[in-house]
The first five atom37 places (N, CA, C, CB, O) and aatype in JSON, in Angstrom:
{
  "aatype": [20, 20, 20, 20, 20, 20, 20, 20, 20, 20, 20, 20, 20, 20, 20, 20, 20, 20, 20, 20, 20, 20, 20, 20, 20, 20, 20, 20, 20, 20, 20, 20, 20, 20, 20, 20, 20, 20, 20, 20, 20, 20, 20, 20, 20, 20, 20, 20, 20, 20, 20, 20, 20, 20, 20, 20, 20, 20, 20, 20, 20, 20, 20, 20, 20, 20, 20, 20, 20, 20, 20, 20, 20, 20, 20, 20, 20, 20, 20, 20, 20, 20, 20, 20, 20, 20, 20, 20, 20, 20, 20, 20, 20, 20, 20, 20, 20, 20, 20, 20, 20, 20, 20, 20, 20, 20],
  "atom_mask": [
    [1, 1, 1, 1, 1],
    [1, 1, 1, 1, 1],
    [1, 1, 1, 1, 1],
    [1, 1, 1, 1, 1],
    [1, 1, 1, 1, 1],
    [1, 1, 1, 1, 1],
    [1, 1, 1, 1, 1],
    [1, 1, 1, 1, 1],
    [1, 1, 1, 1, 1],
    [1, 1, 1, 1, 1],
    [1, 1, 1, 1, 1],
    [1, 1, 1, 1, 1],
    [1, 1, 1, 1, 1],
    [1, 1, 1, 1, 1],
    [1, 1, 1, 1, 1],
    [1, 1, 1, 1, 1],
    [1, 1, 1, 1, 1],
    [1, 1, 1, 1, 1],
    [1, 1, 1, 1, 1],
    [1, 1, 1, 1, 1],
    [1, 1, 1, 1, 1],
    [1, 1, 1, 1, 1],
    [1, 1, 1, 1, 1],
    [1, 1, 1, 1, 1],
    [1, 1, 1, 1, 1],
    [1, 1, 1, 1, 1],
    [1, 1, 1, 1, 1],
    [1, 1, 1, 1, 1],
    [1, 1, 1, 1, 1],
    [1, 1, 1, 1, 1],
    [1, 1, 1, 1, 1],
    [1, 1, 1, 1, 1],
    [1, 1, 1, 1, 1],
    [1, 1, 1, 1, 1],
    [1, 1, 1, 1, 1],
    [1, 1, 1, 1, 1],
    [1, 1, 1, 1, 1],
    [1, 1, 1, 1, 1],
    [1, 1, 1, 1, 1],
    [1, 1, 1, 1, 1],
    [1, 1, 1, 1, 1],
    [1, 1, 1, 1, 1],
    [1, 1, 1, 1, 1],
    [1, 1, 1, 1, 1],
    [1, 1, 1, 1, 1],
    [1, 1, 1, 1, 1],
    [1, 1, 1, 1, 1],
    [1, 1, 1, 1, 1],
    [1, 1, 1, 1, 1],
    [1, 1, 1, 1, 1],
    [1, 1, 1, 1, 1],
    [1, 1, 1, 1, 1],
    [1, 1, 1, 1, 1],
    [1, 1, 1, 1, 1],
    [1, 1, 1, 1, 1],
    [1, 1, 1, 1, 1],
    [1, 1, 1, 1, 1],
    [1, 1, 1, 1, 1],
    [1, 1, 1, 1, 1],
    [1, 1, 1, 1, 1],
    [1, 1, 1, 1, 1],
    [1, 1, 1, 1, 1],
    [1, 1, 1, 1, 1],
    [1, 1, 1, 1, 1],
    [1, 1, 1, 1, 1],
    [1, 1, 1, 1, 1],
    [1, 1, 1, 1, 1],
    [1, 1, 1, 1, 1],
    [1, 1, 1, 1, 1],
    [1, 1, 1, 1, 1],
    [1, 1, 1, 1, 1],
    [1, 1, 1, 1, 1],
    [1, 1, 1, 1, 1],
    [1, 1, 1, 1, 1],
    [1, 1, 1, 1, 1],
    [1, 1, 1, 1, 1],
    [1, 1, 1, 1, 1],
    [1, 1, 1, 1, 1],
    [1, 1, 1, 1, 1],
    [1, 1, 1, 1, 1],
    [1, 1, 1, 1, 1],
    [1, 1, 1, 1, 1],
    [1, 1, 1, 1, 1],
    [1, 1, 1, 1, 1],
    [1, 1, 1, 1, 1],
    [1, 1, 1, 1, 1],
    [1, 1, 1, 1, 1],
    [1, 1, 1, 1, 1],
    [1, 1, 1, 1, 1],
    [1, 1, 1, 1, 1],
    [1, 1, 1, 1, 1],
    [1, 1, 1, 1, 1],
    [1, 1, 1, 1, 1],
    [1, 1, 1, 1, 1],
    [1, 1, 1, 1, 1],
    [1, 1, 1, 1, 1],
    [1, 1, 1, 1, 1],
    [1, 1, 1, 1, 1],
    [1, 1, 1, 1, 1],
    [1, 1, 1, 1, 1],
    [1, 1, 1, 1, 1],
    [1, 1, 1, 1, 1],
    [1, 1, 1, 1, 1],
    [1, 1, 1, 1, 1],
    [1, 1, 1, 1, 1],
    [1, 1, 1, 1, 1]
  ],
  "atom_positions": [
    [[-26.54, -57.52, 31.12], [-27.51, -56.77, 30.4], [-27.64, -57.35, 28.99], [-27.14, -55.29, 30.36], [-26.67, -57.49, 28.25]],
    [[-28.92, -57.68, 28.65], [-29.13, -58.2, 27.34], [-29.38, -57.04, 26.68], [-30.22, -59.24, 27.17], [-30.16, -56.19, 27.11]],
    [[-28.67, -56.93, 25.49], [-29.65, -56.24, 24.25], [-30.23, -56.93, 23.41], [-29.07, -55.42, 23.37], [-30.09, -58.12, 23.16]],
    [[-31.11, -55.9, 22.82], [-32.15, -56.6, 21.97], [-31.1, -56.76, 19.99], [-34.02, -55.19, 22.04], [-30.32, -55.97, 19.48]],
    [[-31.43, -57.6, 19.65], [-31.22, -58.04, 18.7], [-30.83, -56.7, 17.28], [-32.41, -58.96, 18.66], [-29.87, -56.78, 16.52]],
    [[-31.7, -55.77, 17.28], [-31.21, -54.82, 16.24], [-30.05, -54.04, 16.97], [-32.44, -53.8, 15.68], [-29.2, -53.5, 16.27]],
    [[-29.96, -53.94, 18.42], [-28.5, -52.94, 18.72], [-27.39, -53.67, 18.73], [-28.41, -52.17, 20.15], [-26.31, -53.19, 18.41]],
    [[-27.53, -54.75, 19.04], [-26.28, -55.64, 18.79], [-25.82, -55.88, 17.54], [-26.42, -56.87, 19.25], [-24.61, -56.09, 17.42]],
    [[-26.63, -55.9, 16.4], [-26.55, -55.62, 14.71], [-25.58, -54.35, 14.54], [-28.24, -55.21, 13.94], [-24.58, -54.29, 13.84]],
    [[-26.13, -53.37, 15.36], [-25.64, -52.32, 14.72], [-24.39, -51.52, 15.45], [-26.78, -51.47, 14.51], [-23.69, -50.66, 14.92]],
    [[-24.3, -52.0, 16.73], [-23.1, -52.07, 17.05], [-21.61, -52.94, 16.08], [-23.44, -52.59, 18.3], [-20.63, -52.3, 15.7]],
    [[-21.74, -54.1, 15.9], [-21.06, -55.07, 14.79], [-21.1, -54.22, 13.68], [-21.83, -56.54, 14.45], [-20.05, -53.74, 13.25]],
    [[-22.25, -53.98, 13.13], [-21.93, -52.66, 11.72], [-20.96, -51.88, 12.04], [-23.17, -51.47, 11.35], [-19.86, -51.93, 11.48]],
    [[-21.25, -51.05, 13.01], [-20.3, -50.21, 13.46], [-18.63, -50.26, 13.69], [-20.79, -50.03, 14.44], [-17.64, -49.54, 13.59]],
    [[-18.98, -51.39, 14.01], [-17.27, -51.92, 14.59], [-16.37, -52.31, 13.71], [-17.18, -53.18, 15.5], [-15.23, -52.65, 14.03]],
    [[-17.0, -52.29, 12.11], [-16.49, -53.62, 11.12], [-16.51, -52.18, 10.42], [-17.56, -55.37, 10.52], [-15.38, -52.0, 9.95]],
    [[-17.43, -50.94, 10.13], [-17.24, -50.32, 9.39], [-16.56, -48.73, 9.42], [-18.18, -50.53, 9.02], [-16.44, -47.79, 8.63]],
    [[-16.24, -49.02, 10.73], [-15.72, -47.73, 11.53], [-14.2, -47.29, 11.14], [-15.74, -48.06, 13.22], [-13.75, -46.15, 11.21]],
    [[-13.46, -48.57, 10.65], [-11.63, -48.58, 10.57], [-11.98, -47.95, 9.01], [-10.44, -50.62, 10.69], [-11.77, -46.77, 8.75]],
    [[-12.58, -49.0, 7.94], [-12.82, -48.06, 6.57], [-13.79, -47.15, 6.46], [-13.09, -48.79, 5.44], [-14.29, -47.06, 5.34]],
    [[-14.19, -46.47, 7.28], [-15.0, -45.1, 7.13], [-13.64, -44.14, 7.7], [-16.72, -45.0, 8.27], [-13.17, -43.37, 6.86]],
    [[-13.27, -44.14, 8.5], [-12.09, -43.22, 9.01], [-10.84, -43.61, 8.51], [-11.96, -43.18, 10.51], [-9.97, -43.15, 9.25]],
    [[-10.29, -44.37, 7.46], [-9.67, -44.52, 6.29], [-10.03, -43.87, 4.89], [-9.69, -45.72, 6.18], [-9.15, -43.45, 4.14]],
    [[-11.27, -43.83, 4.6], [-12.04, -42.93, 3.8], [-11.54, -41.44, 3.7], [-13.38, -42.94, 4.33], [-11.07, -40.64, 2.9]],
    [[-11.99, -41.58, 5.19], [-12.03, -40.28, 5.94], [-10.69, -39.22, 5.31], [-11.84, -40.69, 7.74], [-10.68, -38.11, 4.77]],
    [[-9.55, -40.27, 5.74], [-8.24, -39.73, 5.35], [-7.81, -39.56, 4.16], [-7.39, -40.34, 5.78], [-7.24, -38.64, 3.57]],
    [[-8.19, -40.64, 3.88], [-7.97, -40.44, 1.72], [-8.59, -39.04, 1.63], [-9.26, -41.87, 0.3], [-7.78, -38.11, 1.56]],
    [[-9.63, -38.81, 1.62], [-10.5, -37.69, 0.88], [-10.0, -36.89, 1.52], [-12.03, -37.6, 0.85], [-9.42, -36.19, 0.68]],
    [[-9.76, -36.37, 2.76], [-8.75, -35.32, 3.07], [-7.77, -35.17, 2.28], [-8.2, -35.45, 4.19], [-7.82, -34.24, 1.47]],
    [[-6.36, -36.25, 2.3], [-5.42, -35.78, 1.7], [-5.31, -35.8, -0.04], [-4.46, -36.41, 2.33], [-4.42, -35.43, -0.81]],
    [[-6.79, -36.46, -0.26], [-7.02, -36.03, -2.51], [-7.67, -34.57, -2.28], [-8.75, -37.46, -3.88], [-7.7, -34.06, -3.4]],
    [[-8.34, -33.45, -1.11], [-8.36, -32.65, -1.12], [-7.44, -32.05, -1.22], [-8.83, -32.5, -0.64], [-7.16, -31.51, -2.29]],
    [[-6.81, -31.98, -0.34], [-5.22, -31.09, 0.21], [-4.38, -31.09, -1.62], [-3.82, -32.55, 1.94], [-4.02, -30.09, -2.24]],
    [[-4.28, -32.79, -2.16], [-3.61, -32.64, -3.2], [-4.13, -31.82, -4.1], [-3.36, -33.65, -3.67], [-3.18, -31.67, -4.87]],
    [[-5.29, -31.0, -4.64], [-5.92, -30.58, -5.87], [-6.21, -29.62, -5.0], [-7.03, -31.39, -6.76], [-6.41, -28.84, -5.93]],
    [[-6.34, -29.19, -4.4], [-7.25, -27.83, -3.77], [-6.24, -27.0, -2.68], [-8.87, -28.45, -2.76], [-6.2, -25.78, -2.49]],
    [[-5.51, -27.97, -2.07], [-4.76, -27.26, -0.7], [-3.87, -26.14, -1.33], [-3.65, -28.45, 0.3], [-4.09, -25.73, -2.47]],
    [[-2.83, -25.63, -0.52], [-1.98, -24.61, -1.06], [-1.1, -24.76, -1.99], [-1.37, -24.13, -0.27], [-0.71, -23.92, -2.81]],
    [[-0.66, -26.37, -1.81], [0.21, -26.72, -2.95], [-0.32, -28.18, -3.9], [1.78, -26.95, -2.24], [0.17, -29.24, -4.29]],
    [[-1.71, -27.41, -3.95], [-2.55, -28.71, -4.76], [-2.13, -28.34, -6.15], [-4.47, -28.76, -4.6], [-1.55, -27.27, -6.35]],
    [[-2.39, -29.16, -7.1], [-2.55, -29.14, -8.67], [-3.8, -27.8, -9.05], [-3.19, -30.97, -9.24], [-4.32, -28.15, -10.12]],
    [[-4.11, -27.17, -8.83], [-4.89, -25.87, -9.14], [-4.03, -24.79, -8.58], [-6.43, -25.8, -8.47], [-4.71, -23.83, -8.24]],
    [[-2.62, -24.63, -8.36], [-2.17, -23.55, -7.58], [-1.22, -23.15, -8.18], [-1.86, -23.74, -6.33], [-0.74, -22.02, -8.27]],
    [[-0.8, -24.6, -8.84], [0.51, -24.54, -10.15], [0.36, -23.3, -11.01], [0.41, -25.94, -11.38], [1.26, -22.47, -11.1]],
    [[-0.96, -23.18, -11.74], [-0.58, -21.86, -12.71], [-0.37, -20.49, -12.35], [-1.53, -21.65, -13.59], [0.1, -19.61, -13.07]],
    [[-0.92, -20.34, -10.7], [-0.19, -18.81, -9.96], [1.07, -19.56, -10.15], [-0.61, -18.17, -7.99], [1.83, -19.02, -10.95]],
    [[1.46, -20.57, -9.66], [3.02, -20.66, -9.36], [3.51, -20.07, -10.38], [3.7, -22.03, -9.2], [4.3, -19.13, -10.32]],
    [[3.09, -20.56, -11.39], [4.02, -20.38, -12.62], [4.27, -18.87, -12.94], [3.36, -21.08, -13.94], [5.42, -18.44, -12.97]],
    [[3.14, -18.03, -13.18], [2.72, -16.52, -13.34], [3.82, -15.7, -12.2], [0.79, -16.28, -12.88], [4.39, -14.66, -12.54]],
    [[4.02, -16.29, -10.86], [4.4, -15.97, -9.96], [6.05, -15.43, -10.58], [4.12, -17.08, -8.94], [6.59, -14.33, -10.6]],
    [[6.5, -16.79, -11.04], [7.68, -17.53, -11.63], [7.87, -16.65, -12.72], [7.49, -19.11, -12.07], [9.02, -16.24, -12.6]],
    [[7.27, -16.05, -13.87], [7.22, -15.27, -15.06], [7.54, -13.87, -14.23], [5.68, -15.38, -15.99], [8.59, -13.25, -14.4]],
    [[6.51, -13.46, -13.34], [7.03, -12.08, -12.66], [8.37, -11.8, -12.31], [6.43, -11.87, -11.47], [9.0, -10.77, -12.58]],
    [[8.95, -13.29, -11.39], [10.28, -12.9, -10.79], [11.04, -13.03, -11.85], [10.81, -13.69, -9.6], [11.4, -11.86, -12.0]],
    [[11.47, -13.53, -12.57], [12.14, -14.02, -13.84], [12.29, -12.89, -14.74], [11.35, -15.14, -14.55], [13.23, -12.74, -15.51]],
    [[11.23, -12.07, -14.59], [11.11, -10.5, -15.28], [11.91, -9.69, -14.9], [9.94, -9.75, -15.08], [12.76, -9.12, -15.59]],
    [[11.57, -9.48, -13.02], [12.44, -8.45, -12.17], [13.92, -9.15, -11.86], [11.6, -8.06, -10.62], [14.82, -8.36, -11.59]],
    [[14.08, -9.87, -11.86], [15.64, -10.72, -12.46], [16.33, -10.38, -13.42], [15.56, -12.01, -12.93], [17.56, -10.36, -13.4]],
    [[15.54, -10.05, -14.49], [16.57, -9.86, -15.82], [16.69, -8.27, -15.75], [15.85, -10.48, -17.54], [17.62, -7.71, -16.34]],
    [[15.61, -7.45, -14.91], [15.87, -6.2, -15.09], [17.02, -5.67, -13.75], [14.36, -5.45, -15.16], [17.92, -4.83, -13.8]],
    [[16.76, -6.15, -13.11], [18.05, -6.19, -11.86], [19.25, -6.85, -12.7], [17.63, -7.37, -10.21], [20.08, -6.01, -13.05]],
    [[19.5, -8.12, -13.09], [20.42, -8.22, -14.1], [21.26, -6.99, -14.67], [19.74, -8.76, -15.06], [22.38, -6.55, -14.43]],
    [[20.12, -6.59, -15.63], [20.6, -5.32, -16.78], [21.28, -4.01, -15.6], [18.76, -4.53, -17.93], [22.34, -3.4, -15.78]],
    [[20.58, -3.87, -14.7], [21.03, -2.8, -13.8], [22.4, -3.14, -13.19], [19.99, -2.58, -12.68], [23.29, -2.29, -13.13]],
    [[22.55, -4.41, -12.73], [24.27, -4.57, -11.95], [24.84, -4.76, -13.21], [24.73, -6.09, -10.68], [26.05, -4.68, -12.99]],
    [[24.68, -4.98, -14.47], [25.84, -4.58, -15.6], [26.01, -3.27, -16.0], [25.64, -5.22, -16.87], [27.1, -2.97, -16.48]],
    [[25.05, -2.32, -15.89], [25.52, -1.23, -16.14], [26.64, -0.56, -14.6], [24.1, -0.39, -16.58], [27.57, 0.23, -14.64]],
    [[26.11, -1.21, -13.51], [26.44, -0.48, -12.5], [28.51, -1.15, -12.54], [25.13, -0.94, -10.88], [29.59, -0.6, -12.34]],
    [[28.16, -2.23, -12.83], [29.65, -2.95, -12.86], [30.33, -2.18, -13.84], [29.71, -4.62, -13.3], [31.49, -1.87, -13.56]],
    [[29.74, -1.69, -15.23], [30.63, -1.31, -16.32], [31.2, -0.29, -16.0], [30.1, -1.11, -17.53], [32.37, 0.05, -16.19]],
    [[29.74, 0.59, -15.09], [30.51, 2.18, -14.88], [32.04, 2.07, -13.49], [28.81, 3.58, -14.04], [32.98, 2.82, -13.23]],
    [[31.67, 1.05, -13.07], [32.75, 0.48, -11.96], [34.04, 0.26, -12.3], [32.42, -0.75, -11.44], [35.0, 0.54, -11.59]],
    [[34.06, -0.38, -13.66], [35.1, -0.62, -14.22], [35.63, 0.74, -14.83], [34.87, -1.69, -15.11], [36.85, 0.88, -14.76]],
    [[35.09, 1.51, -15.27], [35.49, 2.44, -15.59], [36.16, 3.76, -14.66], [34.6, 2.6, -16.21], [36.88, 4.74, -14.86]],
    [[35.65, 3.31, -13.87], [36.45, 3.99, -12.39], [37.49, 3.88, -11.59], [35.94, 3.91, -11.52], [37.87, 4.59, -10.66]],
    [[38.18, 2.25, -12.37], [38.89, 1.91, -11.45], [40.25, 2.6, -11.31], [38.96, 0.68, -11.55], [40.95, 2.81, -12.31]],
    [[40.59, 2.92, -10.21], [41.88, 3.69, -10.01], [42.98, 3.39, -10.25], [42.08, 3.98, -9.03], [43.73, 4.0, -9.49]],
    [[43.96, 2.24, -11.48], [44.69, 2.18, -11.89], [44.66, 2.84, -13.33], [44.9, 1.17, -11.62], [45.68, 3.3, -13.85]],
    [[43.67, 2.84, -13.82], [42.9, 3.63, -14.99], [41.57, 4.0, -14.88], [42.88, 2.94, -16.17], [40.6, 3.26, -15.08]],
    [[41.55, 5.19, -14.55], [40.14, 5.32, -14.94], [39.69, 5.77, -16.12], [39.56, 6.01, -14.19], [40.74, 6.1, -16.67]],
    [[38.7, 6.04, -16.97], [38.36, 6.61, -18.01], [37.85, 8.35, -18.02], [37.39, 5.68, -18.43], [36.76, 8.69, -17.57]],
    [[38.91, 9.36, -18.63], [39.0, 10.04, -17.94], [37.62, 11.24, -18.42], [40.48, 10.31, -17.9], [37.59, 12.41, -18.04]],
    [[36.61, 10.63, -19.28], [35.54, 11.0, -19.38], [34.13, 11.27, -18.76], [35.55, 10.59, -19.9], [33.35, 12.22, -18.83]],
    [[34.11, 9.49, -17.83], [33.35, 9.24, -16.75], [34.04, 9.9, -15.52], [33.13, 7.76, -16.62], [33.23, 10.28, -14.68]],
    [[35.26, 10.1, -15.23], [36.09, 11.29, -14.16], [35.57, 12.35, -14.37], [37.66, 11.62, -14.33], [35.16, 13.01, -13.41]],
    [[35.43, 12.83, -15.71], [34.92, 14.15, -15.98], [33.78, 14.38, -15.6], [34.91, 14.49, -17.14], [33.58, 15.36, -14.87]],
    [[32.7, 13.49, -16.02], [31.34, 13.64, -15.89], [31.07, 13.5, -14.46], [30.58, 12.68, -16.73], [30.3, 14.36, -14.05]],
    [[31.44, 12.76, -13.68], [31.03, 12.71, -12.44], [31.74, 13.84, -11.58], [31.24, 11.36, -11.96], [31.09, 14.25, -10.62]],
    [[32.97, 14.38, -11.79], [33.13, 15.41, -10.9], [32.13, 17.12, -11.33], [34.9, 15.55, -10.94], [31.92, 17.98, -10.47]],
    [[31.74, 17.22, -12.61], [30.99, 18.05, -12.76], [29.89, 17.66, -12.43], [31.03, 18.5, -13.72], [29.53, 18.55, -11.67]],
    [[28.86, 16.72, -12.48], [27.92, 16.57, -11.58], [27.52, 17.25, -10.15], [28.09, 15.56, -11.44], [26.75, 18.04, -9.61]],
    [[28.98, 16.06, -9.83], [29.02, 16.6, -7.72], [29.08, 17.62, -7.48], [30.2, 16.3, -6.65], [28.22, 18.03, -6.7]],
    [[30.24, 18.77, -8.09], [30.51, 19.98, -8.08], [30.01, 20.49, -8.56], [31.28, 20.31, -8.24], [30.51, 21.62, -8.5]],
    [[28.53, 20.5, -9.62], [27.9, 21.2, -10.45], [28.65, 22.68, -10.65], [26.5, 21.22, -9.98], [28.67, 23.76, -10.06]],
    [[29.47, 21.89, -12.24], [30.77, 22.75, -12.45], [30.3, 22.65, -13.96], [32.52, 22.09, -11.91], [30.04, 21.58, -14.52]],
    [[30.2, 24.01, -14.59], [30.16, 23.88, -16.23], [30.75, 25.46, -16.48], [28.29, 23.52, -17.03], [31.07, 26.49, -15.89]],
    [[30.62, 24.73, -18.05], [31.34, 25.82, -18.47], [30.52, 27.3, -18.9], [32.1, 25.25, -19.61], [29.54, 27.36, -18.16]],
    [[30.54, 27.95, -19.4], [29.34, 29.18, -20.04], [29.43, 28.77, -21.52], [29.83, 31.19, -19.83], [28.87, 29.6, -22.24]],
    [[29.88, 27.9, -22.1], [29.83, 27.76, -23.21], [29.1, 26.46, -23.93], [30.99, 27.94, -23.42], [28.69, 26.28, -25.08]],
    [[29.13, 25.48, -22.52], [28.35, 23.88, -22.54], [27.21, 23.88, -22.43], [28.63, 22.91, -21.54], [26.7, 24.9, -21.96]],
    [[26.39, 22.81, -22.8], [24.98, 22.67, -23.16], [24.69, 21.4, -21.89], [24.7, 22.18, -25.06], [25.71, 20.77, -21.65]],
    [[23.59, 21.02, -21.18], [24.08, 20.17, -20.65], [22.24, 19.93, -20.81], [25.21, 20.34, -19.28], [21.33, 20.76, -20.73]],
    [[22.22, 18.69, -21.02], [21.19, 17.65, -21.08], [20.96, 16.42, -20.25], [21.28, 17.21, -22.16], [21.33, 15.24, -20.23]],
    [[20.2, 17.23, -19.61], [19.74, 15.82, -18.25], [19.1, 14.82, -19.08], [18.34, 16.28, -16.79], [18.23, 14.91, -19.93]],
    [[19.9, 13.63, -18.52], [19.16, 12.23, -19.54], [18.28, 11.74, -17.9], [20.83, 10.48, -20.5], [18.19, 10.51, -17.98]],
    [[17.87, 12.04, -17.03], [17.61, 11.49, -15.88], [15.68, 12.06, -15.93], [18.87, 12.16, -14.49], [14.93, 11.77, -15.0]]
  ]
}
């Protein structure tokens, strides 16, 4: 089968320009993916904001297991402090006196 002269042109175009068009192809995909995808260069400043949030609830969880450790220490049963003994068994037992004032800090 002969072809005529312009399909045989453009077949050869085709054949020569087909490997760097679908090389193209791939670049521009993956310079998308880099700047735009989920972990492109435009995603960084949620990251970061993200990063400021947890870093926040970190230091406030922080502050909370030091108080929770101090009052721990103060409990411990070779000594305890016999103030925080005090305070917590009147709590549980909601035990006072008729003469005490008592101020919920809660």
């Amino acid at each position: 089968m002969i072809m005529p002269r312009s399909a045989a042109t453009f077949r050869t175009i085709l054949r020569r320009a087909g490997l760097p068009a679908v090389s193209i192809i791939f670049m521009g995909f993956f310079a998308y993916s880099a700047v735009l995808g989920p972990n492109g260069l435009l995603t960084y400043g949620d990251y970061k904001r993200q990063l400021a949030v947890r870093q926040a609830e970190l230091a406030k969880l922080d502050k909370q297991r030091a108080q929770l450790r101090n009052r721990v220490a103060l409990l411990d049963p070779k000594g305890a402090d016999p103030d925080m003994v005090d305070e917590l068994s009147r709590k549980k037992l909601n035990v006072v006196h008729p003469d005490e004032v008592i101020i919920p800090l809660d």
